[in-house]
Amino acid sequence: MNTIFRKSMLSVAGLAFAGGVFAGPIAAHANPVDAKPTAAAVQTTAAKPQGAQSHIDLNGEQTANVKAIIAATKKAGLPERAAVISIATSLQESKLENLGHLGDANDHDSLGLFQQRPTSGWGTPEQITNPEYSTTAFLKGLRQVDGWQDMPLTDAAQTVQVSAYPDAYAQWEQQATDLVAQHWNS
């Protein structure tokens, strides 16, 4: 393997690991399920989704997870934009499937709708695979991002998730927006 390429890949992997180690605990120090809702500004104008958009057909489990994310967002007292960011993030991380341990295909010890890691302080495996808990943990991290309501979706998601693919969240914005519009009031 080319030495420069290998060093570059190791650098990216190191940054992704370090980001997960430091960012995961930010969202998980307090028990996010018991967090008190805070006031948030409602974004009245929807930004145009960035770049090419992806779409998948959802099965019953995925639709139930959409509804769980929306319910947790409402319970946290956050606006529809937070649900859009959460759903787009989950579409990227797990295709809205509540992932258990995937063996060799697993990214470290990532689990659940958001591929959160117990070793990074997101919670126990049981907590992380609970859609309400994992969404609430993600939303707690989102609340800590200054100006998240007005920034591009992919930037808000990336600040919480610290992914090795920071722009990947943008491709799910339209589907996430449509899902929130469809299920927010149902």
Short mmCIF file of N, CA and C in Angstrom, two decimals:
data_model
loop_
_atom_site.label_atom_id
_atom_site.label_comp_id
_atom_site.label_asym_id
_atom_site.label_seq_id
_atom_site.Cartn_x
_atom_site.Cartn_y
_atom_site.Cartn_z
N MET A 1 0.86 -1.18 0.00
CA MET A 1 0.00 0.00 0.00
C MET A 1 0.90 1.23 0.00
N ASN A 2 0.55 2.22 -0.76
CA ASN A 2 1.28 3.47 -0.85
C ASN A 2 1.42 4.08 0.54
N THR A 3 2.63 4.47 0.93
CA THR A 3 2.88 5.01 2.27
C THR A 3 2.11 6.29 2.52
N ILE A 4 2.06 7.18 1.56
CA ILE A 4 1.32 8.44 1.74
C ILE A 4 -0.16 8.15 1.91
N PHE A 5 -0.70 7.26 1.08
CA PHE A 5 -2.12 6.91 1.19
C PHE A 5 -2.41 6.29 2.56
N ARG A 6 -1.54 5.36 2.99
CA ARG A 6 -1.74 4.70 4.28
C ARG A 6 -1.70 5.72 5.41
N LYS A 7 -0.75 6.64 5.38
CA LYS A 7 -0.67 7.67 6.42
C LYS A 7 -1.89 8.56 6.40
N SER A 8 -2.39 8.89 5.21
CA SER A 8 -3.59 9.71 5.11
C SER A 8 -4.78 8.99 5.72
N MET A 9 -4.92 7.71 5.39
CA MET A 9 -6.05 6.93 5.92
C MET A 9 -5.94 6.79 7.43
N LEU A 10 -4.75 6.58 7.94
CA LEU A 10 -4.57 6.48 9.38
C LEU A 10 -4.89 7.81 10.06
N SER A 11 -4.54 8.91 9.42
CA SER A 11 -4.86 10.23 9.97
C SER A 11 -6.36 10.43 10.04
N VAL A 12 -7.08 10.08 8.98
CA VAL A 12 -8.54 10.21 8.96
C VAL A 12 -9.15 9.32 10.03
N ALA A 13 -8.68 8.08 10.13
CA ALA A 13 -9.21 7.16 11.14
C ALA A 13 -8.93 7.70 12.54
N GLY A 14 -7.75 8.25 12.75
CA GLY A 14 -7.41 8.81 14.06
C GLY A 14 -8.29 9.99 14.42
N LEU A 15 -8.54 10.86 13.45
CA LEU A 15 -9.43 12.00 13.70
C LEU A 15 -10.83 11.53 14.00
N ALA A 16 -11.32 10.55 13.26
CA ALA A 16 -12.67 10.03 13.50
C ALA A 16 -12.76 9.41 14.89
N PHE A 17 -11.74 8.65 15.28
CA PHE A 17 -11.73 8.04 16.60
C PHE A 17 -11.68 9.12 17.69
N ALA A 18 -10.76 10.07 17.54
CA ALA A 18 -10.62 11.13 18.54
C ALA A 18 -11.91 11.94 18.64
N GLY A 19 -12.52 12.21 17.52
CA GLY A 19 -13.77 12.95 17.54
C GLY A 19 -14.84 12.20 18.28
N GLY A 20 -14.93 10.89 18.05
CA GLY A 20 -15.92 10.07 18.75
C GLY A 20 -15.65 10.00 20.24
N VAL A 21 -14.39 9.91 20.62
CA VAL A 21 -14.03 9.84 22.03
C VAL A 21 -14.40 11.13 22.73
N PHE A 22 -14.16 12.27 22.07
CA PHE A 22 -14.43 13.55 22.72
C PHE A 22 -15.86 14.03 22.53
N ALA A 23 -16.47 13.76 21.41
CA ALA A 23 -17.82 14.27 21.16
C ALA A 23 -18.89 13.41 21.79
N GLY A 24 -18.69 12.10 21.84
CA GLY A 24 -19.70 11.22 22.43
C GLY A 24 -20.02 11.61 23.85
N PRO A 25 -19.01 11.79 24.71
CA PRO A 25 -19.31 12.14 26.09
C PRO A 25 -19.98 13.49 26.26
N ILE A 26 -19.80 14.41 25.33
CA ILE A 26 -20.47 15.71 25.43
C ILE A 26 -21.97 15.51 25.53
N ALA A 27 -22.47 14.62 24.72
CA ALA A 27 -23.91 14.40 24.66
C ALA A 27 -24.39 13.44 25.73
N ALA A 28 -23.51 12.83 26.47
CA ALA A 28 -23.96 11.75 27.34
C ALA A 28 -23.65 11.93 28.82
N HIS A 29 -23.05 13.06 29.24
CA HIS A 29 -22.70 13.19 30.65
C HIS A 29 -23.92 13.20 31.55
N ALA A 30 -24.91 13.96 31.20
CA ALA A 30 -26.14 13.96 31.98
C ALA A 30 -27.04 12.89 31.41
N ASN A 31 -28.01 12.46 32.20
CA ASN A 31 -28.97 11.48 31.69
C ASN A 31 -29.90 12.21 30.73
N PRO A 32 -29.73 12.04 29.41
CA PRO A 32 -30.50 12.83 28.46
C PRO A 32 -31.99 12.56 28.53
N VAL A 33 -32.40 11.42 29.02
CA VAL A 33 -33.83 11.13 29.10
C VAL A 33 -34.48 12.04 30.12
N ASP A 34 -33.71 12.45 31.16
CA ASP A 34 -34.25 13.31 32.20
C ASP A 34 -33.99 14.79 31.93
N ALA A 35 -33.40 15.12 30.79
CA ALA A 35 -33.07 16.51 30.48
C ALA A 35 -34.33 17.34 30.41
N LYS A 36 -34.25 18.57 30.88
CA LYS A 36 -35.37 19.49 30.83
C LYS A 36 -35.41 20.18 29.48
N PRO A 37 -36.59 20.31 28.88
CA PRO A 37 -36.67 20.99 27.60
C PRO A 37 -36.25 22.46 27.73
N THR A 38 -35.64 22.98 26.70
CA THR A 38 -35.29 24.39 26.68
C THR A 38 -36.00 25.02 25.49
N ALA A 39 -36.17 26.31 25.56
CA ALA A 39 -36.80 27.01 24.46
C ALA A 39 -35.89 26.99 23.24
N ALA A 40 -36.47 26.84 22.10
CA ALA A 40 -35.70 26.85 20.86
C ALA A 40 -36.46 27.65 19.82
N ALA A 41 -35.72 28.38 19.02
CA ALA A 41 -36.34 29.16 17.97
C ALA A 41 -36.82 28.22 16.86
N VAL A 42 -38.01 28.45 16.38
CA VAL A 42 -38.54 27.64 15.29
C VAL A 42 -38.11 28.26 13.98
N GLN A 43 -37.50 27.47 13.14
CA GLN A 43 -37.08 27.95 11.83
C GLN A 43 -38.30 28.00 10.94
N THR A 44 -38.62 29.16 10.41
CA THR A 44 -39.83 29.31 9.63
C THR A 44 -39.59 29.12 8.15
N THR A 45 -38.35 29.24 7.70
CA THR A 45 -38.08 29.02 6.29
C THR A 45 -37.17 27.82 6.15
N ALA A 46 -37.58 26.90 5.31
CA ALA A 46 -36.79 25.70 5.10
C ALA A 46 -35.69 25.99 4.09
N ALA A 47 -34.49 25.59 4.42
CA ALA A 47 -33.37 25.76 3.50
C ALA A 47 -33.49 24.72 2.39
N LYS A 48 -32.99 25.07 1.23
CA LYS A 48 -32.98 24.13 0.12
C LYS A 48 -31.95 23.04 0.44
N PRO A 49 -32.33 21.76 0.29
CA PRO A 49 -31.37 20.69 0.55
C PRO A 49 -30.10 20.85 -0.28
N GLN A 50 -28.96 20.49 0.32
CA GLN A 50 -27.67 20.60 -0.35
C GLN A 50 -27.40 19.37 -1.20
N GLY A 51 -26.98 19.57 -2.41
CA GLY A 51 -26.49 18.49 -3.26
C GLY A 51 -27.55 17.49 -3.71
N ALA A 52 -27.07 16.43 -4.33
CA ALA A 52 -27.94 15.36 -4.80
C ALA A 52 -28.60 14.68 -3.61
N GLN A 53 -29.86 14.32 -3.78
CA GLN A 53 -30.62 13.73 -2.69
C GLN A 53 -30.82 12.22 -2.91
N SER A 54 -30.77 11.48 -1.83
CA SER A 54 -31.02 10.04 -1.85
C SER A 54 -32.39 9.77 -1.26
N HIS A 55 -32.92 8.59 -1.54
CA HIS A 55 -34.23 8.20 -1.04
C HIS A 55 -34.28 6.68 -0.93
N ILE A 56 -34.85 6.20 0.16
CA ILE A 56 -35.10 4.77 0.30
C ILE A 56 -36.57 4.57 0.65
N ASP A 57 -37.13 3.44 0.25
CA ASP A 57 -38.48 3.07 0.67
C ASP A 57 -38.38 2.49 2.07
N LEU A 58 -39.31 2.89 2.94
CA LEU A 58 -39.26 2.45 4.33
C LEU A 58 -40.21 1.29 4.58
N ASN A 59 -39.77 0.37 5.44
CA ASN A 59 -40.65 -0.71 5.89
C ASN A 59 -41.31 -0.27 7.20
N GLY A 60 -42.08 -1.15 7.79
CA GLY A 60 -42.80 -0.82 9.02
C GLY A 60 -41.90 -0.46 10.18
N GLU A 61 -40.80 -1.19 10.35
CA GLU A 61 -39.87 -0.90 11.43
C GLU A 61 -39.24 0.48 11.25
N GLN A 62 -38.84 0.81 10.04
CA GLN A 62 -38.22 2.11 9.78
C GLN A 62 -39.23 3.24 10.01
N THR A 63 -40.47 3.04 9.59
CA THR A 63 -41.50 4.06 9.82
C THR A 63 -41.77 4.23 11.31
N ALA A 64 -41.79 3.13 12.06
CA ALA A 64 -41.96 3.22 13.51
C ALA A 64 -40.80 4.00 14.13
N ASN A 65 -39.60 3.83 13.61
CA ASN A 65 -38.45 4.57 14.13
C ASN A 65 -38.54 6.05 13.80
N VAL A 66 -39.08 6.39 12.62
CA VAL A 66 -39.34 7.79 12.29
C VAL A 66 -40.28 8.40 13.33
N LYS A 67 -41.35 7.68 13.62
CA LYS A 67 -42.34 8.18 14.60
C LYS A 67 -41.73 8.30 15.99
N ALA A 68 -40.85 7.37 16.36
CA ALA A 68 -40.18 7.44 17.66
C ALA A 68 -39.26 8.65 17.74
N ILE A 69 -38.54 8.94 16.66
CA ILE A 69 -37.67 10.11 16.62
C ILE A 69 -38.50 11.38 16.75
N ILE A 70 -39.60 11.45 16.03
CA ILE A 70 -40.47 12.63 16.12
C ILE A 70 -41.05 12.78 17.52
N ALA A 71 -41.50 11.68 18.12
CA ALA A 71 -42.06 11.74 19.48
C ALA A 71 -41.01 12.22 20.48
N ALA A 72 -39.79 11.71 20.37
CA ALA A 72 -38.72 12.13 21.29
C ALA A 72 -38.38 13.61 21.08
N THR A 73 -38.42 14.06 19.84
CA THR A 73 -38.14 15.47 19.55
C THR A 73 -39.21 16.36 20.17
N LYS A 74 -40.47 15.97 20.02
CA LYS A 74 -41.57 16.73 20.64
C LYS A 74 -41.45 16.73 22.15
N LYS A 75 -41.15 15.56 22.72
CA LYS A 75 -41.01 15.43 24.17
C LYS A 75 -39.89 16.33 24.69
N ALA A 76 -38.84 16.50 23.88
CA ALA A 76 -37.72 17.37 24.27
C ALA A 76 -38.05 18.84 24.08
N GLY A 77 -39.22 19.14 23.49
CA GLY A 77 -39.63 20.52 23.29
C GLY A 77 -38.91 21.20 22.14
N LEU A 78 -38.43 20.43 21.19
CA LEU A 78 -37.69 20.99 20.06
C LEU A 78 -38.56 21.04 18.82
N PRO A 79 -38.21 21.92 17.88
CA PRO A 79 -39.03 22.12 16.68
C PRO A 79 -38.80 21.04 15.62
N GLU A 80 -39.61 21.12 14.58
CA GLU A 80 -39.55 20.18 13.47
C GLU A 80 -38.14 20.08 12.87
N ARG A 81 -37.41 21.19 12.80
CA ARG A 81 -36.07 21.18 12.22
C ARG A 81 -35.16 20.19 12.96
N ALA A 82 -35.31 20.08 14.27
CA ALA A 82 -34.51 19.11 15.03
C ALA A 82 -34.87 17.69 14.62
N ALA A 83 -36.15 17.43 14.36
CA ALA A 83 -36.55 16.10 13.90
C ALA A 83 -36.01 15.82 12.51
N VAL A 84 -36.00 16.83 11.64
CA VAL A 84 -35.44 16.64 10.29
C VAL A 84 -33.96 16.28 10.38
N ILE A 85 -33.21 17.00 11.20
CA ILE A 85 -31.78 16.71 11.36
C ILE A 85 -31.59 15.31 11.94
N SER A 86 -32.39 14.96 12.93
CA SER A 86 -32.28 13.64 13.56
C SER A 86 -32.59 12.52 12.58
N ILE A 87 -33.66 12.66 11.82
CA ILE A 87 -34.04 11.62 10.87
C ILE A 87 -33.01 11.51 9.75
N ALA A 88 -32.54 12.63 9.23
CA ALA A 88 -31.51 12.58 8.19
C ALA A 88 -30.24 11.90 8.71
N THR A 89 -29.89 12.18 9.95
CA THR A 89 -28.72 11.56 10.56
C THR A 89 -28.92 10.05 10.68
N SER A 90 -30.09 9.65 11.13
CA SER A 90 -30.37 8.22 11.26
C SER A 90 -30.46 7.53 9.90
N LEU A 91 -30.98 8.22 8.90
CA LEU A 91 -30.98 7.65 7.55
C LEU A 91 -29.55 7.36 7.10
N GLN A 92 -28.64 8.27 7.37
CA GLN A 92 -27.25 8.07 6.97
C GLN A 92 -26.57 6.98 7.81
N GLU A 93 -26.78 7.02 9.10
CA GLU A 93 -26.05 6.13 10.00
C GLU A 93 -26.56 4.69 9.96
N SER A 94 -27.89 4.51 9.80
CA SER A 94 -28.44 3.15 9.94
C SER A 94 -29.59 2.84 8.98
N LYS A 95 -29.90 3.77 8.10
CA LYS A 95 -31.09 3.64 7.24
C LYS A 95 -32.34 3.45 8.09
N LEU A 96 -32.36 4.11 9.26
CA LEU A 96 -33.47 4.08 10.20
C LEU A 96 -33.73 2.70 10.78
N GLU A 97 -32.69 1.87 10.83
CA GLU A 97 -32.79 0.56 11.45
C GLU A 97 -32.05 0.59 12.78
N ASN A 98 -32.64 -0.01 13.78
CA ASN A 98 -32.06 -0.03 15.12
C ASN A 98 -31.01 -1.14 15.17
N LEU A 99 -29.79 -0.79 14.83
CA LEU A 99 -28.73 -1.78 14.64
C LEU A 99 -28.17 -2.31 15.96
N GLY A 100 -28.09 -3.63 16.03
CA GLY A 100 -27.37 -4.27 17.11
C GLY A 100 -25.93 -4.45 16.68
N HIS A 101 -25.18 -5.26 17.38
CA HIS A 101 -23.79 -5.49 17.03
C HIS A 101 -23.73 -6.26 15.72
N LEU A 102 -22.95 -5.77 14.78
CA LEU A 102 -22.90 -6.34 13.44
C LEU A 102 -21.66 -7.19 13.20
N GLY A 103 -20.97 -7.57 14.25
CA GLY A 103 -19.77 -8.39 14.08
C GLY A 103 -18.69 -7.62 13.35
N ASP A 104 -18.04 -8.26 12.39
CA ASP A 104 -16.95 -7.62 11.65
C ASP A 104 -17.43 -6.43 10.82
N ALA A 105 -18.72 -6.40 10.46
CA ALA A 105 -19.25 -5.30 9.67
C ALA A 105 -19.53 -4.07 10.52
N ASN A 106 -19.41 -4.20 11.84
CA ASN A 106 -19.71 -3.10 12.74
C ASN A 106 -18.59 -2.07 12.75
N ASP A 107 -18.94 -0.81 12.86
CA ASP A 107 -17.97 0.26 13.01
C ASP A 107 -17.64 0.39 14.49
N HIS A 108 -16.59 -0.27 14.91
CA HIS A 108 -16.19 -0.30 16.31
C HIS A 108 -17.32 -0.94 17.12
N ASP A 109 -17.90 -0.20 18.05
CA ASP A 109 -19.00 -0.73 18.85
C ASP A 109 -20.27 0.10 18.64
N SER A 110 -20.41 0.66 17.47
CA SER A 110 -21.56 1.52 17.14
C SER A 110 -22.85 0.72 17.11
N LEU A 111 -23.91 1.31 17.69
CA LEU A 111 -25.19 0.63 17.81
C LEU A 111 -26.34 1.61 17.57
N GLY A 112 -27.51 1.06 17.29
CA GLY A 112 -28.74 1.82 17.29
C GLY A 112 -28.98 2.63 16.03
N LEU A 113 -29.96 3.53 16.12
CA LEU A 113 -30.39 4.35 15.00
C LEU A 113 -29.32 5.34 14.56
N PHE A 114 -28.48 5.79 15.50
CA PHE A 114 -27.49 6.83 15.21
C PHE A 114 -26.06 6.31 15.22
N GLN A 115 -25.89 4.99 15.33
CA GLN A 115 -24.56 4.38 15.43
C GLN A 115 -23.74 5.05 16.55
N GLN A 116 -24.37 5.15 17.71
CA GLN A 116 -23.69 5.72 18.87
C GLN A 116 -22.85 4.63 19.53
N ARG A 117 -21.79 5.05 20.21
CA ARG A 117 -20.84 4.09 20.78
C ARG A 117 -20.85 4.13 22.30
N PRO A 118 -21.08 3.00 22.94
CA PRO A 118 -20.99 2.96 24.40
C PRO A 118 -19.62 3.42 24.91
N THR A 119 -18.56 3.06 24.21
CA THR A 119 -17.21 3.43 24.66
C THR A 119 -16.92 4.92 24.48
N SER A 120 -17.80 5.62 23.78
CA SER A 120 -17.63 7.07 23.64
C SER A 120 -18.56 7.83 24.57
N GLY A 121 -19.25 7.12 25.45
CA GLY A 121 -20.06 7.79 26.46
C GLY A 121 -21.50 8.05 26.09
N TRP A 122 -22.00 7.46 25.01
CA TRP A 122 -23.39 7.71 24.60
C TRP A 122 -24.39 6.99 25.48
N GLY A 123 -23.98 5.96 26.18
CA GLY A 123 -24.89 5.18 27.03
C GLY A 123 -24.53 3.72 26.93
N THR A 124 -25.32 2.90 27.60
CA THR A 124 -25.11 1.46 27.56
C THR A 124 -25.66 0.93 26.24
N PRO A 125 -25.27 -0.28 25.84
CA PRO A 125 -25.86 -0.85 24.62
C PRO A 125 -27.39 -0.91 24.69
N GLU A 126 -27.94 -1.21 25.85
CA GLU A 126 -29.40 -1.26 26.00
C GLU A 126 -30.02 0.13 25.79
N GLN A 127 -29.37 1.15 26.32
CA GLN A 127 -29.89 2.52 26.15
C GLN A 127 -29.79 2.96 24.69
N ILE A 128 -28.64 2.74 24.09
CA ILE A 128 -28.40 3.21 22.73
C ILE A 128 -29.33 2.53 21.73
N THR A 129 -29.75 1.32 22.01
CA THR A 129 -30.67 0.63 21.10
C THR A 129 -32.13 0.89 21.45
N ASN A 130 -32.38 1.81 22.36
CA ASN A 130 -33.74 2.28 22.65
C ASN A 130 -33.94 3.56 21.83
N PRO A 131 -34.86 3.55 20.85
CA PRO A 131 -35.01 4.72 19.97
C PRO A 131 -35.25 6.04 20.70
N GLU A 132 -36.04 6.04 21.77
CA GLU A 132 -36.29 7.30 22.48
C GLU A 132 -35.00 7.79 23.15
N TYR A 133 -34.30 6.89 23.82
CA TYR A 133 -33.06 7.27 24.49
C TYR A 133 -32.03 7.78 23.49
N SER A 134 -31.81 7.01 22.41
CA SER A 134 -30.76 7.40 21.46
C SER A 134 -31.09 8.72 20.78
N THR A 135 -32.36 8.95 20.48
CA THR A 135 -32.76 10.23 19.89
C THR A 135 -32.54 11.36 20.88
N THR A 136 -32.93 11.14 22.13
CA THR A 136 -32.76 12.17 23.15
C THR A 136 -31.28 12.48 23.36
N ALA A 137 -30.43 11.46 23.31
CA ALA A 137 -28.99 11.69 23.43
C ALA A 137 -28.48 12.51 22.25
N PHE A 138 -28.93 12.16 21.04
CA PHE A 138 -28.53 12.93 19.86
C PHE A 138 -29.00 14.38 20.00
N LEU A 139 -30.25 14.57 20.42
CA LEU A 139 -30.80 15.93 20.55
C LEU A 139 -30.07 16.73 21.62
N LYS A 140 -29.63 16.08 22.68
CA LYS A 140 -28.85 16.78 23.71
C LYS A 140 -27.56 17.31 23.10
N GLY A 141 -26.92 16.49 22.28
CA GLY A 141 -25.72 16.95 21.59
C GLY A 141 -26.03 18.08 20.62
N LEU A 142 -27.14 17.98 19.91
CA LEU A 142 -27.53 19.02 18.95
C LEU A 142 -27.77 20.35 19.66
N ARG A 143 -28.41 20.31 20.81
CA ARG A 143 -28.66 21.54 21.57
C ARG A 143 -27.37 22.27 21.95
N GLN A 144 -26.30 21.53 22.06
CA GLN A 144 -25.02 22.12 22.45
C GLN A 144 -24.29 22.77 21.27
N VAL A 145 -24.86 22.66 20.09
CA VAL A 145 -24.26 23.24 18.89
C VAL A 145 -24.84 24.64 18.71
N ASP A 146 -24.03 25.66 18.90
CA ASP A 146 -24.50 27.03 18.74
C ASP A 146 -24.99 27.27 17.33
N GLY A 147 -26.21 27.75 17.20
CA GLY A 147 -26.76 28.12 15.90
C GLY A 147 -27.22 26.95 15.04
N TRP A 148 -27.41 25.77 15.64
CA TRP A 148 -27.79 24.60 14.85
C TRP A 148 -29.05 24.83 14.03
N GLN A 149 -29.96 25.65 14.54
CA GLN A 149 -31.24 25.88 13.86
C GLN A 149 -31.06 26.49 12.47
N ASP A 150 -29.99 27.27 12.30
CA ASP A 150 -29.80 28.02 11.06
C ASP A 150 -28.65 27.49 10.20
N MET A 151 -27.94 26.49 10.66
CA MET A 151 -26.81 26.00 9.86
C MET A 151 -27.28 24.88 8.92
N PRO A 152 -26.50 24.63 7.89
CA PRO A 152 -26.85 23.51 7.00
C PRO A 152 -26.98 22.21 7.80
N LEU A 153 -27.93 21.40 7.42
CA LEU A 153 -28.21 20.15 8.13
C LEU A 153 -26.96 19.31 8.32
N THR A 154 -26.19 19.15 7.28
CA THR A 154 -25.01 18.29 7.36
C THR A 154 -23.99 18.82 8.37
N ASP A 155 -23.88 20.14 8.51
CA ASP A 155 -22.96 20.72 9.50
C ASP A 155 -23.45 20.47 10.92
N ALA A 156 -24.76 20.62 11.14
CA ALA A 156 -25.32 20.36 12.47
C ALA A 156 -25.15 18.89 12.85
N ALA A 157 -25.50 18.01 11.93
CA ALA A 157 -25.37 16.57 12.20
C ALA A 157 -23.91 16.19 12.44
N GLN A 158 -23.02 16.70 11.62
CA GLN A 158 -21.60 16.36 11.74
C GLN A 158 -21.02 16.85 13.05
N THR A 159 -21.44 17.99 13.52
CA THR A 159 -20.91 18.52 14.78
C THR A 159 -21.26 17.58 15.94
N VAL A 160 -22.43 16.96 15.89
CA VAL A 160 -22.83 16.01 16.93
C VAL A 160 -22.17 14.66 16.70
N GLN A 161 -22.20 14.16 15.47
CA GLN A 161 -21.79 12.80 15.18
C GLN A 161 -20.28 12.60 14.98
N VAL A 162 -19.59 13.61 14.49
CA VAL A 162 -18.16 13.54 14.21
C VAL A 162 -17.85 12.33 13.33
N SER A 163 -18.44 12.32 12.16
CA SER A 163 -18.31 11.23 11.22
C SER A 163 -17.07 11.39 10.35
N ALA A 164 -16.58 10.27 9.85
CA ALA A 164 -15.49 10.30 8.88
C ALA A 164 -15.98 10.79 7.52
N TYR A 165 -17.30 10.88 7.35
CA TYR A 165 -17.91 11.34 6.10
C TYR A 165 -18.84 12.51 6.42
N PRO A 166 -18.29 13.68 6.68
CA PRO A 166 -19.08 14.80 7.21
C PRO A 166 -20.16 15.34 6.28
N ASP A 167 -20.02 15.15 4.98
CA ASP A 167 -21.01 15.69 4.05
C ASP A 167 -22.12 14.71 3.71
N ALA A 168 -22.03 13.50 4.20
CA ALA A 168 -22.97 12.44 3.82
C ALA A 168 -24.38 12.68 4.31
N TYR A 169 -24.56 13.45 5.37
CA TYR A 169 -25.90 13.67 5.93
C TYR A 169 -26.79 14.48 4.99
N ALA A 170 -26.19 15.35 4.20
CA ALA A 170 -26.95 16.27 3.34
C ALA A 170 -27.85 15.53 2.37
N GLN A 171 -27.45 14.37 1.90
CA GLN A 171 -28.21 13.65 0.88
C GLN A 171 -29.59 13.16 1.36
N TRP A 172 -29.81 13.19 2.66
CA TRP A 172 -31.08 12.69 3.22
C TRP A 172 -32.02 13.81 3.65
N GLU A 173 -31.65 15.06 3.42
CA GLU A 173 -32.46 16.17 3.93
C GLU A 173 -33.87 16.20 3.35
N GLN A 174 -34.02 15.98 2.06
CA GLN A 174 -35.36 16.05 1.47
C GLN A 174 -36.26 14.94 2.00
N GLN A 175 -35.75 13.71 2.06
CA GLN A 175 -36.58 12.62 2.57
C GLN A 175 -36.92 12.85 4.04
N ALA A 176 -35.96 13.32 4.82
CA ALA A 176 -36.23 13.60 6.23
C ALA A 176 -37.27 14.70 6.38
N THR A 177 -37.17 15.73 5.57
CA THR A 177 -38.15 16.82 5.60
C THR A 177 -39.54 16.30 5.25
N ASP A 178 -39.62 15.47 4.22
CA ASP A 178 -40.90 14.89 3.82
C ASP A 178 -41.47 14.00 4.91
N LEU A 179 -40.64 13.21 5.56
CA LEU A 179 -41.12 12.32 6.62
C LEU A 179 -41.65 13.11 7.82
N VAL A 180 -40.95 14.17 8.18
CA VAL A 180 -41.42 15.00 9.29
C VAL A 180 -42.74 15.67 8.91
N ALA A 181 -42.85 16.18 7.70
CA ALA A 181 -44.10 16.80 7.26
C ALA A 181 -45.25 15.79 7.29
N GLN A 182 -44.95 14.55 6.95
CA GLN A 182 -45.97 13.51 6.91
C GLN A 182 -46.40 13.05 8.32
N HIS A 183 -45.46 12.98 9.25
CA HIS A 183 -45.75 12.35 10.54
C HIS A 183 -45.79 13.28 11.74
N TRP A 184 -45.40 14.54 11.61
CA TRP A 184 -45.32 15.44 12.76
C TRP A 184 -46.67 15.58 13.47
N ASN A 185 -47.72 15.70 12.72
CA ASN A 185 -49.05 15.91 13.32
C ASN A 185 -49.90 14.66 13.38
N SER A 186 -49.31 13.50 13.13
CA SER A 186 -50.13 12.27 13.14
C SER A 186 -50.04 11.55 14.47
#
